[in-house]
Short mmCIF file of C-alpha atoms in Angstrom, two decimals:
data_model
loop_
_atom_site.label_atom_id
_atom_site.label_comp_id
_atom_site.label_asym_id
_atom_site.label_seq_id
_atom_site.Cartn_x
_atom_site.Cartn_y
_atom_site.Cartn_z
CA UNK T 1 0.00 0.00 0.00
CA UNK T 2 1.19 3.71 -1.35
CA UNK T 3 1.73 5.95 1.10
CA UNK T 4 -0.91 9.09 1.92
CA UNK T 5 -0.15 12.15 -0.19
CA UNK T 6 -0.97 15.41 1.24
CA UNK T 7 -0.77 18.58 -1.37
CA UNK T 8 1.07 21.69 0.78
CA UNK T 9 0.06 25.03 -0.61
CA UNK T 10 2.07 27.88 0.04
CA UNK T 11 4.50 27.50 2.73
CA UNK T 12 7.90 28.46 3.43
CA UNK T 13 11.19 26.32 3.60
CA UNK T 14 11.60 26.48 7.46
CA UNK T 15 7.86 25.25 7.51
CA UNK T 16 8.66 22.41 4.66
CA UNK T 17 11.57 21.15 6.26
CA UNK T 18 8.88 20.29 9.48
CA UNK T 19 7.06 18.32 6.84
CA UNK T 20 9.18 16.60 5.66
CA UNK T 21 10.45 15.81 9.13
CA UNK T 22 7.07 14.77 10.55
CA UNK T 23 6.08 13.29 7.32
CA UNK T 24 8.73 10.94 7.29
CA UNK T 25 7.58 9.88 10.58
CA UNK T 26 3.58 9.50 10.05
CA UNK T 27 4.70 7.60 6.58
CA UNK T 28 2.96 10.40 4.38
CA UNK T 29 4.02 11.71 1.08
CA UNK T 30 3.73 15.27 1.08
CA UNK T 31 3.81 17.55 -2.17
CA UNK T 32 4.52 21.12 -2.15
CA UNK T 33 2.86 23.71 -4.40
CA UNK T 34 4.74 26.94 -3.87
CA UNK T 35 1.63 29.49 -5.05
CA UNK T 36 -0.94 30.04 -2.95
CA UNK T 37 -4.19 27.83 -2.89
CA UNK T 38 -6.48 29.20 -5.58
CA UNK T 39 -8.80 28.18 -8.72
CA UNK T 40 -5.83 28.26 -11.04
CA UNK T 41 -3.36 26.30 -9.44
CA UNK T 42 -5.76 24.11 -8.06
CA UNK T 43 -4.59 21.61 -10.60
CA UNK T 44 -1.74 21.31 -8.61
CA UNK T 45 -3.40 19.43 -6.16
CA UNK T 46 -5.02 16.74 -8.44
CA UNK T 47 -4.53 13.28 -7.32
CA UNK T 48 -4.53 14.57 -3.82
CA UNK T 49 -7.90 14.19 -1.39
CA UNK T 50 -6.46 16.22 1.66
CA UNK T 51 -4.94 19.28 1.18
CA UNK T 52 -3.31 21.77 4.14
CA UNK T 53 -3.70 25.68 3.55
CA UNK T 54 -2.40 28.96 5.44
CA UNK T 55 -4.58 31.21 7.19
CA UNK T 56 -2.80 34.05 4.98
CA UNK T 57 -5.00 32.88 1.45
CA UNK T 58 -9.16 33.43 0.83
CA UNK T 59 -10.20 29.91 0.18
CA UNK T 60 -13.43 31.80 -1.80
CA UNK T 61 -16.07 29.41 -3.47
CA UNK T 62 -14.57 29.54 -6.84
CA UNK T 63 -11.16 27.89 -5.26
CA UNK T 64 -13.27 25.17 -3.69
CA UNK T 65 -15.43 24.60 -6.80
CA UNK T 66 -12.04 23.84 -8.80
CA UNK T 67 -10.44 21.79 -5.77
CA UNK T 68 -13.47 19.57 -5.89
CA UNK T 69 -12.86 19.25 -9.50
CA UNK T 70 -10.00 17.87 -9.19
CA UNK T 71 -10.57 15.47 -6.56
CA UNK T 72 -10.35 17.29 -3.26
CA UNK T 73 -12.49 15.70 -0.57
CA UNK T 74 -10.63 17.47 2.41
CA UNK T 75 -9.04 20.83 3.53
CA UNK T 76 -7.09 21.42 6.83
CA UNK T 77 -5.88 25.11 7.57
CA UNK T 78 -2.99 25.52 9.03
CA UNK T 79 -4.61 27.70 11.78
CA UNK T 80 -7.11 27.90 14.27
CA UNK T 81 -9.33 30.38 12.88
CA UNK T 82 -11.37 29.04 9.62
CA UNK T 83 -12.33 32.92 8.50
CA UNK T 84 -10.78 32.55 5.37
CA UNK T 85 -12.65 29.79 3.97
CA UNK T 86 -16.46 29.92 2.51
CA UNK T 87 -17.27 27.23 4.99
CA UNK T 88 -21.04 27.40 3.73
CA UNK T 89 -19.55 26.29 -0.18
CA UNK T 90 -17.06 23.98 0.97
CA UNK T 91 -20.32 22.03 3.25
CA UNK T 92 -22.70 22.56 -0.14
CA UNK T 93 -19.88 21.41 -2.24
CA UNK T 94 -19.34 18.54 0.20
CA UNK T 95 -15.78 19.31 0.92
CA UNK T 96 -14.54 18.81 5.07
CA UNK T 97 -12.55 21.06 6.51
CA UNK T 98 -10.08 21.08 9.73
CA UNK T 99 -8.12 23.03 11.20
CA UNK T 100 -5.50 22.56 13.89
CA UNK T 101 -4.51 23.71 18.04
CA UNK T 102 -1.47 24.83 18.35
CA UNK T 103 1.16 26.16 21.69
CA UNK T 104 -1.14 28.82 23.01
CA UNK T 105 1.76 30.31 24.44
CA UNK T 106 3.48 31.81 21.79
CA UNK T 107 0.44 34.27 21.36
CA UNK T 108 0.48 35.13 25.22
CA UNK T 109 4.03 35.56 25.57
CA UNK T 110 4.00 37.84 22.32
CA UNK T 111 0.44 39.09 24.27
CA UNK T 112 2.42 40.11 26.97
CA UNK T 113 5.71 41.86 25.69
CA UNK T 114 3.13 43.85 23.90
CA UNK T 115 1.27 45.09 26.90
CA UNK T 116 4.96 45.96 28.57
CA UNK T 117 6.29 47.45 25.81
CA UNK T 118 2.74 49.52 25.26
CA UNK T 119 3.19 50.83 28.84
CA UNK T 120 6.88 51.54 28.96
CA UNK T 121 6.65 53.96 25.54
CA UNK T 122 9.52 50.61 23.94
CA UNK T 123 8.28 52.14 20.24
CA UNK T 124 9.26 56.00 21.20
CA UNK T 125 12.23 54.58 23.58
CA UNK T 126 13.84 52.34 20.62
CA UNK T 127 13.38 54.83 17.72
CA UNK T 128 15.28 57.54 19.82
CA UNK T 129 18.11 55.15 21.02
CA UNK T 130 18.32 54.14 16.93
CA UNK T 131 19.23 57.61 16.76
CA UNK T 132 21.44 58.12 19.68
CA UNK T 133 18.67 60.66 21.16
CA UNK T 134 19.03 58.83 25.00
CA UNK T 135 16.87 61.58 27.41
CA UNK T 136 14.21 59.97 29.28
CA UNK T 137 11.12 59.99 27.81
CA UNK T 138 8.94 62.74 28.64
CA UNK T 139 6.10 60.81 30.27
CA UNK T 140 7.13 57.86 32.88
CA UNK T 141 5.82 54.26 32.45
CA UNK T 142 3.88 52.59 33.82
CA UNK T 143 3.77 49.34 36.04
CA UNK T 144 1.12 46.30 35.35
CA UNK T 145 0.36 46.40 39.07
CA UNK T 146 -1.06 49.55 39.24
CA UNK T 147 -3.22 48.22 36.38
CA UNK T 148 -6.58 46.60 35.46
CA UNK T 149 -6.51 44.43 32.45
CA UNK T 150 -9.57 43.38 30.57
CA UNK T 151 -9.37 39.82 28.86
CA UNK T 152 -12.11 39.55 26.13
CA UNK T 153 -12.06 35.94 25.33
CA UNK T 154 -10.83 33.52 27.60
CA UNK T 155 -10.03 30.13 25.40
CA UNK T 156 -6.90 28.40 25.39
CA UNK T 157 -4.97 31.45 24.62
CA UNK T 158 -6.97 34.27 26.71
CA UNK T 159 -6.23 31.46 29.66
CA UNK T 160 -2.62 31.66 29.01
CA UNK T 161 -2.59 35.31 29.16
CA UNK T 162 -4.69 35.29 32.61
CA UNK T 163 -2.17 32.86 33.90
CA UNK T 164 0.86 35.35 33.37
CA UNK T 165 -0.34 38.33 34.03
CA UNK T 166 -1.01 36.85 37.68
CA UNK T 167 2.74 37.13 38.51
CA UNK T 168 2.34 41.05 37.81
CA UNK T 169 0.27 41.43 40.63
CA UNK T 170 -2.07 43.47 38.30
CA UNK T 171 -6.28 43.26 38.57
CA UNK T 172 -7.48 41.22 35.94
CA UNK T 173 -10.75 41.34 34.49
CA UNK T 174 -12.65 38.38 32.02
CA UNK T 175 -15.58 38.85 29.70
CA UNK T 176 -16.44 35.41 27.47
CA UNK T 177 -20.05 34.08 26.66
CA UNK T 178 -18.95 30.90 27.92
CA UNK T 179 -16.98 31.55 30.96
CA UNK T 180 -14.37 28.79 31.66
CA UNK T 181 -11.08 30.23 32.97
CA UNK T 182 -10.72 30.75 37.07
CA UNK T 183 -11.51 35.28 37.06
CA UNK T 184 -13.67 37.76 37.48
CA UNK T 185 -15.62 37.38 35.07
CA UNK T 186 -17.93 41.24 33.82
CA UNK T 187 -20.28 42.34 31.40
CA UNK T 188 -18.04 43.69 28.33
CA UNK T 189 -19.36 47.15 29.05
CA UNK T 190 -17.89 46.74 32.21
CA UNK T 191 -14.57 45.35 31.77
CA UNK T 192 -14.08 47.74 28.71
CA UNK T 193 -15.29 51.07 31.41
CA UNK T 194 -12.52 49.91 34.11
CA UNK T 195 -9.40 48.44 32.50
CA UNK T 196 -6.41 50.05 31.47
CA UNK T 197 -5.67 47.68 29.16
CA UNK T 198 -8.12 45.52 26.77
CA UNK T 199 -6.77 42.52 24.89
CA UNK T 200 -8.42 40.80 22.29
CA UNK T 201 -8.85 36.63 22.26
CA UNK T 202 -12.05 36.27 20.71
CA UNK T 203 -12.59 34.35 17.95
CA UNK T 204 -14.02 35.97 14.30
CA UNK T 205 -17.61 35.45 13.87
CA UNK T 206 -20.61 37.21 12.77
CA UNK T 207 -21.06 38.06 15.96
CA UNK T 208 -17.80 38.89 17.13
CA UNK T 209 -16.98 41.33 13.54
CA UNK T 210 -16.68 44.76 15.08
CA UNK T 211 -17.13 43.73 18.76
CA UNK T 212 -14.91 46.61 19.65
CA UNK T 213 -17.32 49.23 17.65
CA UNK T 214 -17.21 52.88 17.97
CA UNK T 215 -19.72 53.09 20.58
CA UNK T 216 -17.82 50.80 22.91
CA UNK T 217 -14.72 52.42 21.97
CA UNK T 218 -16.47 56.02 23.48
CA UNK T 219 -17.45 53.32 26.71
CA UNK T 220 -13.56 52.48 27.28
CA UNK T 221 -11.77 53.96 30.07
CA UNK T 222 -9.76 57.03 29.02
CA UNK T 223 -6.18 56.55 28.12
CA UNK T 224 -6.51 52.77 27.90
CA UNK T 225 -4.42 50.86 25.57
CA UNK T 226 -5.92 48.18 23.10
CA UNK T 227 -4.08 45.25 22.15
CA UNK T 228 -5.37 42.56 19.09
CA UNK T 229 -3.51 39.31 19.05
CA UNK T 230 -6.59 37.80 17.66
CA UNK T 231 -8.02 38.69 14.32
CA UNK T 232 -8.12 42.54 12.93
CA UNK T 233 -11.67 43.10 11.95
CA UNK T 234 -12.51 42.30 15.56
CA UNK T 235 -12.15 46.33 15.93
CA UNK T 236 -13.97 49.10 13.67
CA UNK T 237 -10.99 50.28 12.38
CA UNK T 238 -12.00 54.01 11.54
CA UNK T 239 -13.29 54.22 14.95
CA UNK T 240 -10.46 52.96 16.92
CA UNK T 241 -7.33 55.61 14.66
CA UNK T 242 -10.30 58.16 15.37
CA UNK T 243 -10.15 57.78 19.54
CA UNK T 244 -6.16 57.28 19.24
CA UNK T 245 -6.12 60.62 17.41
CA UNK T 246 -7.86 62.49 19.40
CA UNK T 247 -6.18 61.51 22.60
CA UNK T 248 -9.30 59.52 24.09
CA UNK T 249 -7.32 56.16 24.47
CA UNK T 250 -3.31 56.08 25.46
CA UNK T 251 -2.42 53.54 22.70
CA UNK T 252 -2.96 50.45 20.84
CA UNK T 253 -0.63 47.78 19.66
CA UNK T 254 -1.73 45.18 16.97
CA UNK T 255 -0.27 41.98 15.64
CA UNK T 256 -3.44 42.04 13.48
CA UNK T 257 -5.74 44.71 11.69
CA UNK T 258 -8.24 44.93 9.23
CA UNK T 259 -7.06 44.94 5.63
CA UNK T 260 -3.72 43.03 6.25
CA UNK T 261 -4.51 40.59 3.88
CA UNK T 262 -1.80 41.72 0.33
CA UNK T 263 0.19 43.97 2.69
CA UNK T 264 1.27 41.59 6.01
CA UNK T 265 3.84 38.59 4.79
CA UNK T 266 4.81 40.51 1.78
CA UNK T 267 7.69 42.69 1.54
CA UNK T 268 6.50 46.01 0.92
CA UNK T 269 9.78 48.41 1.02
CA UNK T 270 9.63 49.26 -2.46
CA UNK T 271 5.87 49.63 -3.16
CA UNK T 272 3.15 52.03 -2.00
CA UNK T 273 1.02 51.13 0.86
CA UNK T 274 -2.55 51.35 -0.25
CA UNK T 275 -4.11 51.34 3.02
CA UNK T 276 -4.94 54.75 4.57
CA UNK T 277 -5.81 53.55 8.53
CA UNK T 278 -2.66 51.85 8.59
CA UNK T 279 -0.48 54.61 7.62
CA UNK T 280 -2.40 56.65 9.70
CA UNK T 281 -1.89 53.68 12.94
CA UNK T 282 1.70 53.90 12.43
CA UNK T 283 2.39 57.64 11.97
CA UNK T 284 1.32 57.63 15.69
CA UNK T 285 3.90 57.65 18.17
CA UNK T 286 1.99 55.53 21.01
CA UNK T 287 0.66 52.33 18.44
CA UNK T 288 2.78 49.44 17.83
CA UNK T 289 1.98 47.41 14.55
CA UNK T 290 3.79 44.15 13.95
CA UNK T 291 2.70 41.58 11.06
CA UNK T 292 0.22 38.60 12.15
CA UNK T 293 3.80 36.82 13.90
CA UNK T 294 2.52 36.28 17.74
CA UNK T 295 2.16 32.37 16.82
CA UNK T 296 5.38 32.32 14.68
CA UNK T 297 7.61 30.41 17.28
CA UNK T 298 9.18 26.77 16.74
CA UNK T 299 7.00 25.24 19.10
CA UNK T 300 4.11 26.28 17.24
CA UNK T 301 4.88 25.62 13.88
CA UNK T 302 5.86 22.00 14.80
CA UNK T 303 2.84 21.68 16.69
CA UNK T 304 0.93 23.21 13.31
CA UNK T 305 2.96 21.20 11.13
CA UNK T 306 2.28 17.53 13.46
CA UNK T 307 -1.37 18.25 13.63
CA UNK T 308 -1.89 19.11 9.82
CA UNK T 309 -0.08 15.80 9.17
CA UNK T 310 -2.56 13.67 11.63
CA UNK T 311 -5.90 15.48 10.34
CA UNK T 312 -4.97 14.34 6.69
CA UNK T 313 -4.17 10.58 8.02
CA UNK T 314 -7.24 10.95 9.98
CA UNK T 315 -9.29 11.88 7.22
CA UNK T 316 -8.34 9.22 4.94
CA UNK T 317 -8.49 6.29 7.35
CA UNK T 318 -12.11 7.73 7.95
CA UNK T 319 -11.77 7.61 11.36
CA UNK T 320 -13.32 11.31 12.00
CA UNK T 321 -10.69 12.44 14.92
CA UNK T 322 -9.37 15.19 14.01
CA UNK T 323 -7.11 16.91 16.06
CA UNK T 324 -7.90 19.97 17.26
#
């Protein structure tokens, strides 16, 4: 018996050199398309039932119509959040998808040196060293334990954030629909009118799109500091640049915002940056903006890499245990 085949769209040679490790291991044959997963190089993937994506490509109906074509039966991201896929045409076109778990504490360690280096001014402090400017800034830091800090989502990463921030000494608050982490647990309105800071852990849903709107960003305490580990279009964009402009909230620092998608992974140096709020974001001296990397550690990606390789086998044996 030939072993299992798994097409690989789009990922880079530290990632491949995982797959072929893990591969080797699990007995699977993987195949690497370098292009992104789309209808024109779905070809690519023909002879293949289970293919792995990124979270960084639009699986759109049109992709999935011409992955079915071609024999597709089965799609694992290699993420946790499915967003990017029409998950309504892949179930009409009969086409399963997975998606995999992965350390959650390379996004709460990356959580965290963003909330210290939001309160200790690291963007102003570092761009004036880089220029051998060395005076103390002219506004001191601040220290977590003086601080209240609003968790909005409380899963297996907003748990891992809880859990360190308890060493800081600082008052933590915890808003979730489905409360399951060991806090004090407030209405949203609440957390978002006492903490100081607000981070992000929610997954993107309908009902989560714009849960940070411009009405609750005129309800947050003034001179917090927002920080998005999550997705981007979890804040109204427009409304949050608005309240950092005019001095209503202290400062915001994103791993993730609205519109990334053509701009974040690419190397932009020598081209213009068509989008306006993000220019705008990093023109100001109290946001930090870095590129959708909080999970990029090597515990992750093998993690990512292991589980991909065990949803495909577990697909094809038809066993239904996906690991997640």
């Amino acid at each position: 018996m030939g072993k299992t085949g798994i097409a690989i769209y789009d990922c880079d040679e530290h990632e491949a050199q995982l797959f072929r490790t893990f591969a080797a291991q699990y007995g699977v044959e993987p195949t690497f398309i370098a292009s992104a997963a789309s209808a024109e190089s779905a070809a690519l993937a023909s002879g293949h039932r289970a293919v792995s994506v990124n979270h960084k490509t639009e699986i759109t109906h049109a992709t999935l119509r011409a992955l079915k074509a071609y024999g597709v039966a089965y799609i694992c991201t290699r993420s946790v959040g499915c967003d990017h896929i029409d998950l309504e045409a892949a179930e009409k076109l009969g086409i399963a998808i997975g998606n995999v778990a992965y350390s959650p504490a390379s996004v709460a360690d990356y959580t965290l040196m963003l909330m210290l280096m939001a309160i200790r001014h690291a963007r102003s402090v570092l761009r004036r060293a880089d220029i051998h400017h060395y005076r103390l800034c002219a506004v001191p830091g601040r220290e977590l334990r003086d601080m209240t800090v609003g968790i909005v989502g409380t899963g297996r990463i907003g748990q891992a954030v809880i859990d360190r921030l308890r060493g800081f000494g600082c008052r933590i608050l915890a808003y979730d629909i489905c409360p399951r982490a060991e806090a004090e647990y407030v209405t949203l309105g609440e957390l978002l009118r006492q903490s100081d800071i607000v981070s992000l852990h929610m997954p993107l849903r309908a009902d989560t799109h714009h849960l940070l709107d411009a009405k609750r960003i005129r309800g947050m305490k003034r001179g917090a500091i927002v920080i998005n580990t999550a997705r981007g279009p979890l804040i109204d964009t427009p409304a949050l640049v608005q309240a950092l402009e005019e001095g209503r909230l202290g400062g915001a620092a994103l791993d993730v915002i609205e519109g990334e998608e053509g701009i974040f992974y690419r190397d932009c140096t020598d081209r213009p940056i068509r989008h306006p709020l993000l220019l705008r974001l990093q023109a100001l001296p109290n946001v930090i903006i870095s590129p959708h990397t909080a999970f990029y550690t090597e515990h992750a990606l093998r993690d990512i890499v292991e589980a991909t390789i065990r949803n495909c086998l577990a697909f094809e044996r038809a066993k239904g245990e996906l690991v997640t």
